[in-house]
Coordinates of C-alpha atoms and ligand atoms in Angstrom, one line a residue:
M18 CA 16.5 -13.6 -23.9
K19 CA 13.4 -15.0 -22.3
T20 CA 13.9 -16.6 -19.0
Q21 CA 12.0 -19.8 -18.1
P22 CA 9.4 -19.3 -15.4
K23 CA 10.5 -20.8 -12.1
V24 CA 9.1 -21.5 -8.7
V25 CA 10.5 -19.1 -6.0
E26 CA 10.0 -20.4 -2.4
Y27 CA 10.3 -18.6 0.9
N28 CA 9.7 -19.7 4.5
F29 CA 8.3 -17.2 6.9
E30 CA 8.0 -17.3 10.6
A31 CA 5.7 -14.6 12.1
S32 CA 6.8 -13.7 15.6
A33 CA 7.5 -11.0 18.1
F34 CA 11.1 -9.9 18.4
D35 CA 13.3 -7.1 19.6
W36 CA 14.2 -4.6 16.9
E37 CA 16.7 -1.8 17.1
I38 CA 15.3 1.2 15.3
A39 CA 18.3 3.4 16.4
P40 CA 21.4 2.6 18.4
G41 CA 20.2 1.8 21.9
K42 CA 16.5 2.2 21.0
T43 CA 14.8 -1.1 20.9
I44 CA 11.1 -1.9 20.4
E45 CA 9.1 -5.1 20.6
A46 CA 8.3 -5.6 16.9
W47 CA 6.1 -8.1 15.2
G48 CA 7.2 -9.4 11.9
F49 CA 8.6 -12.0 9.6
N50 CA 11.9 -13.8 10.2
K51 CA 12.7 -11.3 12.9
Q52 CA 13.3 -8.5 10.4
L53 CA 11.6 -5.2 10.1
P54 CA 10.6 -4.8 7.3
G55 CA 10.2 -8.5 6.5
P56 CA 12.5 -10.1 3.9
V57 CA 12.3 -8.7 0.4
L58 CA 10.5 -11.2 -1.8
R59 CA 11.7 -11.1 -5.4
A60 CA 10.8 -13.0 -8.6
N61 CA 10.5 -12.4 -12.4
A62 CA 7.2 -11.7 -14.0
G63 CA 5.6 -15.1 -14.8
D64 CA 7.3 -17.0 -11.9
T65 CA 5.3 -18.8 -9.2
M66 CA 5.8 -17.6 -5.7
V67 CA 5.4 -19.8 -2.7
V68 CA 5.4 -18.4 0.8
R69 CA 5.0 -20.8 3.7
I70 CA 4.1 -19.0 6.9
T71 CA 4.2 -20.4 10.4
N72 CA 2.5 -18.2 12.9
N73 CA 4.4 -18.0 16.2
L74 CA 2.5 -14.9 17.3
S75 CA 0.1 -15.0 20.2
E76 CA -2.9 -14.2 17.9
P77 CA -4.2 -15.3 14.4
T78 CA -3.0 -13.6 11.3
T79 CA -3.2 -13.6 7.5
I80 CA -1.0 -12.0 4.8
H81 CA -2.2 -9.9 1.9
W82 CA -0.1 -9.4 -1.2
H83 CA -0.9 -5.8 -1.9
G84 CA -1.3 -5.2 -5.7
I85 CA -0.7 -8.7 -6.9
C86 CA -3.3 -10.0 -9.3
L87 CA -3.6 -13.5 -7.8
P88 CA -6.5 -16.0 -7.3
A89 CA -9.1 -14.8 -4.7
A90 CA -8.2 -17.7 -2.4
M91 CA -4.7 -16.4 -2.0
D92 CA -5.6 -12.8 -1.3
G93 CA -5.0 -13.2 2.5
T94 CA -8.2 -11.7 3.8
D95 CA -10.6 -13.2 6.3
G96 CA -13.2 -13.3 3.5
V97 CA -11.3 -16.0 1.7
Q98 CA -9.4 -17.9 4.3
K99 CA -9.5 -19.0 7.9
P100 CA -6.9 -16.9 9.8
I101 CA -3.7 -18.8 10.6
E102 CA -4.0 -19.6 14.3
P103 CA -0.9 -19.5 16.6
G104 CA 1.2 -22.6 16.0
E105 CA -0.4 -23.2 12.6
S106 CA 1.1 -22.9 9.1
F107 CA -0.3 -21.9 5.7
E108 CA 1.1 -21.9 2.2
Y109 CA 0.4 -19.1 -0.2
R110 CA 1.1 -19.9 -3.8
F111 CA 0.4 -17.7 -6.8
V112 CA 1.8 -16.7 -10.2
V113 CA 3.2 -13.2 -10.3
K114 CA 2.1 -11.9 -13.7
D115 CA 3.1 -8.3 -13.6
A116 CA 6.4 -6.5 -13.0
G117 CA 6.4 -3.8 -10.4
T118 CA 6.8 -2.7 -6.8
F119 CA 4.4 -4.5 -4.5
W120 CA 4.3 -5.3 -0.8
Y121 CA 2.8 -7.7 1.6
H122 CA 1.3 -7.0 5.0
A123 CA -0.8 -8.6 7.7
H124 CA -4.5 -8.4 7.0
T125 CA -5.8 -9.4 10.4
N126 CA -6.0 -7.0 13.4
E127 CA -4.0 -4.6 11.1
T128 CA -4.1 -1.6 13.5
V129 CA -1.9 -3.7 15.8
Q130 CA -0.1 -6.1 13.4
M131 CA 0.9 -3.6 10.7
E132 CA 1.7 -0.9 13.2
R133 CA 4.2 -3.3 14.9
G134 CA 5.9 -4.1 11.6
M135 CA 4.2 -6.9 9.8
Y136 CA 5.0 -5.8 6.3
G137 CA 7.7 -6.2 3.6
A138 CA 8.5 -5.5 -0.1
L139 CA 7.6 -7.8 -3.0
I140 CA 9.5 -6.9 -6.1
I141 CA 8.7 -8.4 -9.5
D142 CA 11.3 -7.8 -12.2
G143 CA 10.2 -7.4 -15.9
E144 CA 12.1 -7.9 -19.1
T145 CA 11.6 -4.2 -20.1
D146 CA 12.7 -2.7 -16.9
P147 CA 15.1 0.2 -17.6
V148 CA 18.8 -0.3 -17.0
V149 CA 20.1 1.5 -13.9
D150 CA 23.3 1.5 -11.9
G151 CA 21.7 0.5 -8.6
E152 CA 18.4 0.1 -6.9
K153 CA 17.1 0.8 -3.4
I154 CA 13.8 -0.1 -1.8
F155 CA 12.4 2.2 0.8
M156 CA 9.5 1.3 3.1
I157 CA 8.1 4.3 4.8
D158 CA 6.6 4.0 8.2
D159 CA 6.1 5.8 11.5
M160 CA 5.5 4.5 14.9
K161 CA 3.8 6.1 17.9
L162 CA 6.0 5.2 20.9
D163 CA 6.1 6.4 24.5
E164 CA 9.2 7.4 26.4
N165 CA 10.0 3.7 27.1
N166 CA 9.8 2.9 23.4
E167 CA 6.6 1.0 23.9
F168 CA 3.6 1.3 21.5
T169 CA 1.1 3.6 23.0
K170 CA -2.4 2.6 23.7
P171 CA -4.8 5.5 23.7
S172 CA -6.8 4.9 26.8
W173 CA -9.0 7.8 27.3
F174 CA -11.7 9.1 25.1
L175 CA -10.1 12.1 23.3
P176 CA -6.9 10.5 22.1
R177 CA -8.8 7.4 21.1
A178 CA -11.3 9.4 19.1
M179 CA -8.5 11.4 17.5
E180 CA -6.6 8.3 16.5
R181 CA -9.7 6.8 15.0
H182 CA -10.4 10.0 13.1
D183 CA -6.9 10.9 11.9
G184 CA -5.4 7.4 11.7
R185 CA -2.4 6.5 13.8
Q186 CA 0.4 8.8 12.9
G187 CA 3.6 8.6 15.1
N188 CA 6.7 10.7 15.4
T189 CA 9.2 7.9 15.2
L190 CA 10.0 8.2 11.5
L191 CA 11.3 5.0 9.9
L192 CA 12.8 4.1 6.6
N193 CA 13.3 0.4 6.3
G194 CA 12.8 0.0 10.0
K195 CA 15.5 2.5 11.0
E196 CA 15.6 6.1 12.3
N197 CA 18.0 8.6 10.6
L198 CA 19.3 6.2 8.1
I199 CA 22.5 7.3 6.1
I200 CA 22.4 6.2 2.5
N201 CA 25.6 6.2 0.5
V202 CA 25.6 6.4 -3.3
N203 CA 28.1 7.4 -5.9
G204 CA 28.3 10.5 -8.1
G205 CA 27.7 10.1 -11.8
Q206 CA 25.3 7.3 -11.3
T207 CA 21.5 6.8 -11.7
E208 CA 19.6 4.6 -9.4
R209 CA 16.0 3.3 -9.2
W210 CA 14.4 4.0 -5.9
R211 CA 11.2 2.2 -5.1
F212 CA 9.1 3.8 -2.4
I213 CA 6.4 2.0 -0.6
N214 CA 4.2 3.7 2.0
S215 CA 3.5 1.1 4.6
S216 CA 2.4 3.5 7.4
S217 CA -1.0 3.4 8.9
A218 CA -2.0 6.9 8.0
R219 CA 0.9 9.2 7.0
Y220 CA 0.6 11.1 3.8
F221 CA 4.2 11.2 2.6
V222 CA 5.2 13.9 0.2
L223 CA 8.6 12.8 -1.2
H224 CA 11.1 15.6 -1.4
L225 CA 14.8 15.3 -1.9
G226 CA 16.1 18.6 -0.9
G227 CA 14.6 20.1 -4.1
K228 CA 16.4 17.8 -6.5
A229 CA 14.5 16.8 -9.6
F230 CA 13.7 13.1 -10.1
K231 CA 11.9 11.1 -12.7
V232 CA 8.9 9.1 -11.6
I233 CA 9.0 6.0 -13.8
A234 CA 6.5 3.6 -12.2
S235 CA 3.6 3.5 -9.8
D236 CA 1.4 0.8 -8.2
G237 CA 1.0 -1.4 -11.3
G238 CA 4.4 -1.0 -12.9
L239 CA 6.1 1.3 -15.4
L240 CA 4.4 4.5 -16.6
E241 CA 4.3 5.3 -20.3
H242 CA 6.9 8.1 -19.9
P243 CA 9.1 9.3 -17.1
V244 CA 7.6 12.3 -15.4
T245 CA 10.0 14.8 -13.9
M246 CA 9.1 16.2 -10.4
T247 CA 10.6 17.7 -7.3
E248 CA 7.9 16.4 -5.0
A249 CA 5.5 13.4 -5.2
L250 CA 2.6 12.4 -2.9
I251 CA 2.7 8.8 -1.7
T252 CA -0.4 7.9 0.3
P253 CA -0.7 4.8 2.6
G254 CA -0.6 1.7 0.4
E255 CA 0.8 3.5 -2.7
R256 CA 4.1 3.0 -4.4
I257 CA 6.2 5.1 -6.7
D258 CA 9.5 4.3 -8.4
I259 CA 11.9 7.1 -9.3
A260 CA 15.1 7.4 -11.3
I261 CA 17.6 9.7 -9.7
D262 CA 21.1 11.0 -10.6
F263 CA 23.8 11.9 -8.1
K264 CA 26.5 14.5 -8.1
E265 CA 29.8 13.8 -6.4
G266 CA 30.0 15.2 -2.9
E267 CA 26.4 16.2 -2.6
S268 CA 24.2 15.5 0.4
F269 CA 20.5 15.8 0.8
A270 CA 17.6 14.7 2.9
I271 CA 14.8 12.2 2.1
E272 CA 12.0 14.2 3.6
S273 CA 8.3 14.5 3.6
L274 CA 6.8 17.9 3.0
A275 CA 3.8 19.0 5.0
Y276 CA 0.5 17.7 3.5
D277 CA -2.6 19.0 5.1
R278 CA -5.1 16.1 4.9
M279 CA -7.6 18.0 7.1
T280 CA -7.1 16.2 10.3
F281 CA -6.7 17.4 13.9
L282 CA -2.9 16.7 13.6
R283 CA -1.0 19.6 12.2
A284 CA 1.0 18.7 9.1
K285 CA 4.7 19.4 9.1
R286 CA 7.9 18.9 7.1
E287 CA 9.9 16.0 8.4
T288 CA 13.2 14.3 7.6
F289 CA 13.4 10.5 7.3
A290 CA 17.0 9.9 6.1
T291 CA 20.2 11.5 4.7
V292 CA 21.8 10.7 1.4
K293 CA 25.6 11.2 0.7
A294 CA 27.1 10.9 -2.7
G295 CA 30.7 9.8 -2.8
E296 CA 33.2 9.7 -5.7
N297 CA 32.1 9.5 -9.3
K298 CA 31.7 6.1 -10.9
P299 CA 30.9 5.2 -14.5
S300 CA 27.3 4.7 -15.4
I301 CA 25.5 2.3 -17.7
A302 CA 22.0 3.6 -16.8
F303 CA 19.5 4.4 -19.5
I304 CA 16.0 5.6 -18.9
P305 CA 14.1 5.6 -22.2
E306 CA 11.6 8.3 -23.0
R307 CA 9.0 5.6 -23.8
L308 CA 8.8 3.1 -21.0
R309 CA 5.7 1.1 -22.1
T310 CA 2.3 1.5 -23.7
I311 CA -0.8 1.5 -21.6
I312 CA -4.0 0.9 -23.5
P313 CA -6.9 2.9 -22.1
L314 CA -9.7 0.6 -20.8
A315 CA -12.3 3.3 -21.3
S316 CA -12.8 6.9 -22.4
Q317 CA -13.5 9.6 -19.9
D318 CA -17.2 9.8 -20.7
A319 CA -17.8 6.0 -20.3
A320 CA -21.1 5.2 -18.6
I321 CA -20.8 4.6 -14.9
T322 CA -21.6 1.1 -13.8
R323 CA -21.3 1.6 -10.0
K324 CA -21.1 4.4 -7.5
V325 CA -19.0 4.1 -4.4
K326 CA -19.3 6.7 -1.7
L327 CA -16.8 7.3 1.1
S328 CA -18.1 9.4 4.0
V329 CA -17.4 10.3 7.6
D330 CA -20.3 10.8 9.9
P331 CA -19.5 13.7 12.2
R332 CA -21.4 12.1 15.1
I333 CA -19.1 9.6 16.7
R334 CA -22.1 8.2 18.5
D335 CA -21.9 4.4 18.1
Q336 CA -18.5 4.5 16.4
K337 CA -20.1 3.8 13.0
D338 CA -18.6 6.9 11.6
F339 CA -16.3 5.8 8.7
K340 CA -18.6 4.7 6.0
I341 CA -18.8 3.2 2.5
N342 CA -22.1 3.6 0.7
D343 CA -23.6 4.8 4.0
G344 CA -22.8 1.6 5.9
V345 CA -19.9 0.1 7.7
H346 CA -18.2 -3.2 6.7
V347 CA -20.5 -3.5 3.7
N348 CA -21.3 -6.3 1.3
D349 CA -21.5 -4.8 -2.2
K350 CA -23.2 -6.3 -5.3
P351 CA -21.2 -8.8 -7.3
V352 CA -19.5 -8.0 -10.7
M353 CA -19.3 -10.4 -13.6
V354 CA -16.1 -11.7 -15.1
G355 CA -15.4 -9.9 -18.4
E356 CA -17.7 -7.0 -17.8
L357 CA -15.9 -3.7 -17.8
Q358 CA -16.3 -1.8 -14.6
I359 CA -16.6 2.0 -14.5
W360 CA -16.8 3.1 -10.9
E361 CA -17.5 6.6 -9.7
V362 CA -15.8 6.9 -6.4
S363 CA -16.6 9.9 -4.4
N364 CA -15.4 11.3 -1.1
T365 CA -18.1 13.4 0.6
S366 CA -16.0 13.9 3.8
R367 CA -13.8 16.8 4.7
M368 CA -10.6 14.7 4.9
D369 CA -8.5 12.7 2.5
H370 CA -8.9 8.9 2.0
P371 CA -6.7 6.5 -0.1
F372 CA -9.0 4.1 -1.9
H373 CA -7.6 0.6 -2.4
L374 CA -9.0 -2.2 -4.6
H375 CA -7.7 -5.7 -3.9
G376 CA -6.6 -8.0 -6.7
F377 CA -7.2 -5.8 -9.8
F378 CA -5.4 -2.8 -11.3
F379 CA -7.5 0.1 -12.4
Q380 CA -7.0 3.2 -14.5
V381 CA -8.2 6.6 -13.2
I382 CA -10.1 8.0 -16.2
E383 CA -11.4 11.2 -14.6
E384 CA -10.5 13.3 -11.6
N385 CA -13.0 16.0 -10.6
G386 CA -14.2 16.3 -14.1
K387 CA -10.7 16.3 -15.7
A388 CA -8.6 13.7 -17.4
P389 CA -5.6 12.7 -15.3
E390 CA -2.2 14.1 -16.2
Y391 CA -0.8 10.8 -17.3
M392 CA -1.8 7.2 -17.6
A393 CA -0.9 4.6 -14.9
W394 CA -2.1 1.3 -13.6
K395 CA -3.1 1.8 -10.0
D396 CA -4.4 -0.2 -7.0
T397 CA -4.5 2.7 -4.5
V398 CA -5.5 6.2 -5.2
N399 CA -6.0 9.3 -3.1
L400 CA -9.4 11.0 -2.8
K401 CA -9.1 14.6 -1.7
P402 CA -11.9 16.1 0.5
R403 CA -15.1 16.4 -1.4
S404 CA -13.8 15.0 -4.6
T405 CA -14.9 12.4 -7.2
I406 CA -13.0 10.2 -9.5
K407 CA -13.9 7.6 -12.2
I408 CA -11.9 4.4 -12.4
A409 CA -12.0 1.7 -15.0
W410 CA -11.1 -1.9 -14.4
M411 CA -11.7 -5.3 -15.9
P412 CA -12.6 -8.3 -13.7
D413 CA -10.7 -11.1 -15.5
N414 CA -11.4 -14.8 -14.8
R415 CA -10.6 -14.8 -11.1
P416 CA -13.9 -15.4 -9.4
G417 CA -14.2 -15.1 -5.6
T418 CA -14.6 -12.6 -2.8
W419 CA -12.6 -9.4 -3.0
M420 CA -12.6 -6.1 -1.2
Y421 CA -12.0 -2.4 -1.4
H422 CA -11.3 -0.1 1.5
C423 CA -9.6 3.1 2.7
H424 CA -6.0 2.3 3.3
I425 CA -5.8 4.5 6.5
I426 CA -5.8 1.4 8.6
E427 CA -7.9 2.9 11.4
H428 CA -10.6 3.9 8.9
H429 CA -10.6 0.5 7.4
A430 CA -11.0 -1.1 10.8
A431 CA -13.8 1.4 11.7
G432 CA -15.8 0.3 8.7
M433 CA -14.7 2.1 5.6
M434 CA -14.5 -1.1 3.6
A435 CA -16.6 -3.4 1.4
T436 CA -16.5 -6.9 0.2
F437 CA -17.9 -8.0 -3.2
D438 CA -17.8 -11.1 -5.4
V439 CA -16.5 -11.5 -8.8
I440 CA -18.6 -14.2 -10.5
D441 CA -18.3 -16.3 -13.5
G442 CA -21.6 -15.8 -15.4
S443 CA -21.5 -19.2 -16.9
K444 CA -21.9 -20.9 -13.5
P445 CA -24.9 -20.5 -11.1
Y446 CA -24.2 -18.0 -8.4
E447 CA -24.9 -18.7 -4.7
P448 CA -24.4 -15.7 -2.6
K449 CA -22.6 -16.7 0.6
A450 CA -23.7 -15.7 4.0
P451 CA -21.3 -12.9 5.0
T452 CA -18.2 -14.6 6.4
H453 CA -16.6 -11.4 7.3
S454 CA -15.7 -11.4 11.0
H455 CA -15.7 -7.9 12.3
R456 CA -12.4 -6.9 13.8
H457 CA -11.4 -5.7 17.2
H458 CA -11.9 -1.9 17.2
Ligands
C2O269 CU1 -2.8 -3.2 1.5 CU2 -6.7 -4.6 2.2 O1 -4.8 -3.8 1.9
CU270 CU1 -9.9 7.0 5.3

């Protein structure tokens, strides 16, 4: 049964508010409708989503719809819109074409606004989504708080330099804005759990006490086949959906295994929440072996059309150390609508970086000389130290200014980002003067 496309409307107020992350432990959060995370936005593939935002913060903001293939003018960056000033409103309106797990977050002064909680989930349901007994959305975050539950401001040189280098990783571990969440489920059932890494810098290695789970989707929706795993890396910006079964009476932790991303901070294994399975209930869940077909955009040996280089200059000197193509906050060459893009993205630094492309899904066609283990549509992908990948993507007819950047928010702010235009070749092209306002570092 095909459902008629509809218009789904939301009203958002961005403001500062008190948020209890644990009993008696309250922080001053920034967010939407006084919730952390912000409200879950939900629609069917093909619907039009309208989000009206009124900014009651003390500073300007914009909202980016991470992963949604929308018109450039709705992308929520300061390259395509004037930031929404305090007291002003703005209406975002776009069609949500693709089913999947997406999210939204502030895209202005992110190192402050995202850190304080300006993010939420955006779920698009599709007609071929597998049938499950239940669903949960988990937004992963951590905060760096002092003993008064206030956000720390690194004030002297060494902590500041470390935070720029490592990204801001805190020891207040949050799942859906709460510490030590208890999650109740029922034995005999299968649920779909959607994980979104909304932290500034944390590499989250999902581990469920050793239980096997099936990864069924990533950034751009369903995979072709479920992939069984016991641990899965989710870098900042990335999403994965899993199908998981429960046994009556079992209890296990949602934890992150240690991941060494080669920073000053030592990696360790940490628990985010506890799951408890109650009595058995009947199940109607069915996870098919074939979830969908993903047609490859290009073969592994396709000719490279562009090279993108991520690097870290070891001299902190003038703070221009996190680079793309040897510059900071770069303007890259335009791409033409309809011309297949094969980008070689390399990371010459000694640390990991999650590479994010706005507005378009890509396929990873090669990773360090090898084909990836399975096909997926992605918008964020990790680059290990000294590694190279090839991605393929198609600029469809959505001309305008887009960007790509490292999703470790501190690296993005320090300069590891670029803007570029998608242009319609049938119209004359007038390159704009760079409009990008460089942010508060
Ligand atoms: Cu989720 Cu420009 O990023
Ligand atoms: Cu980075």
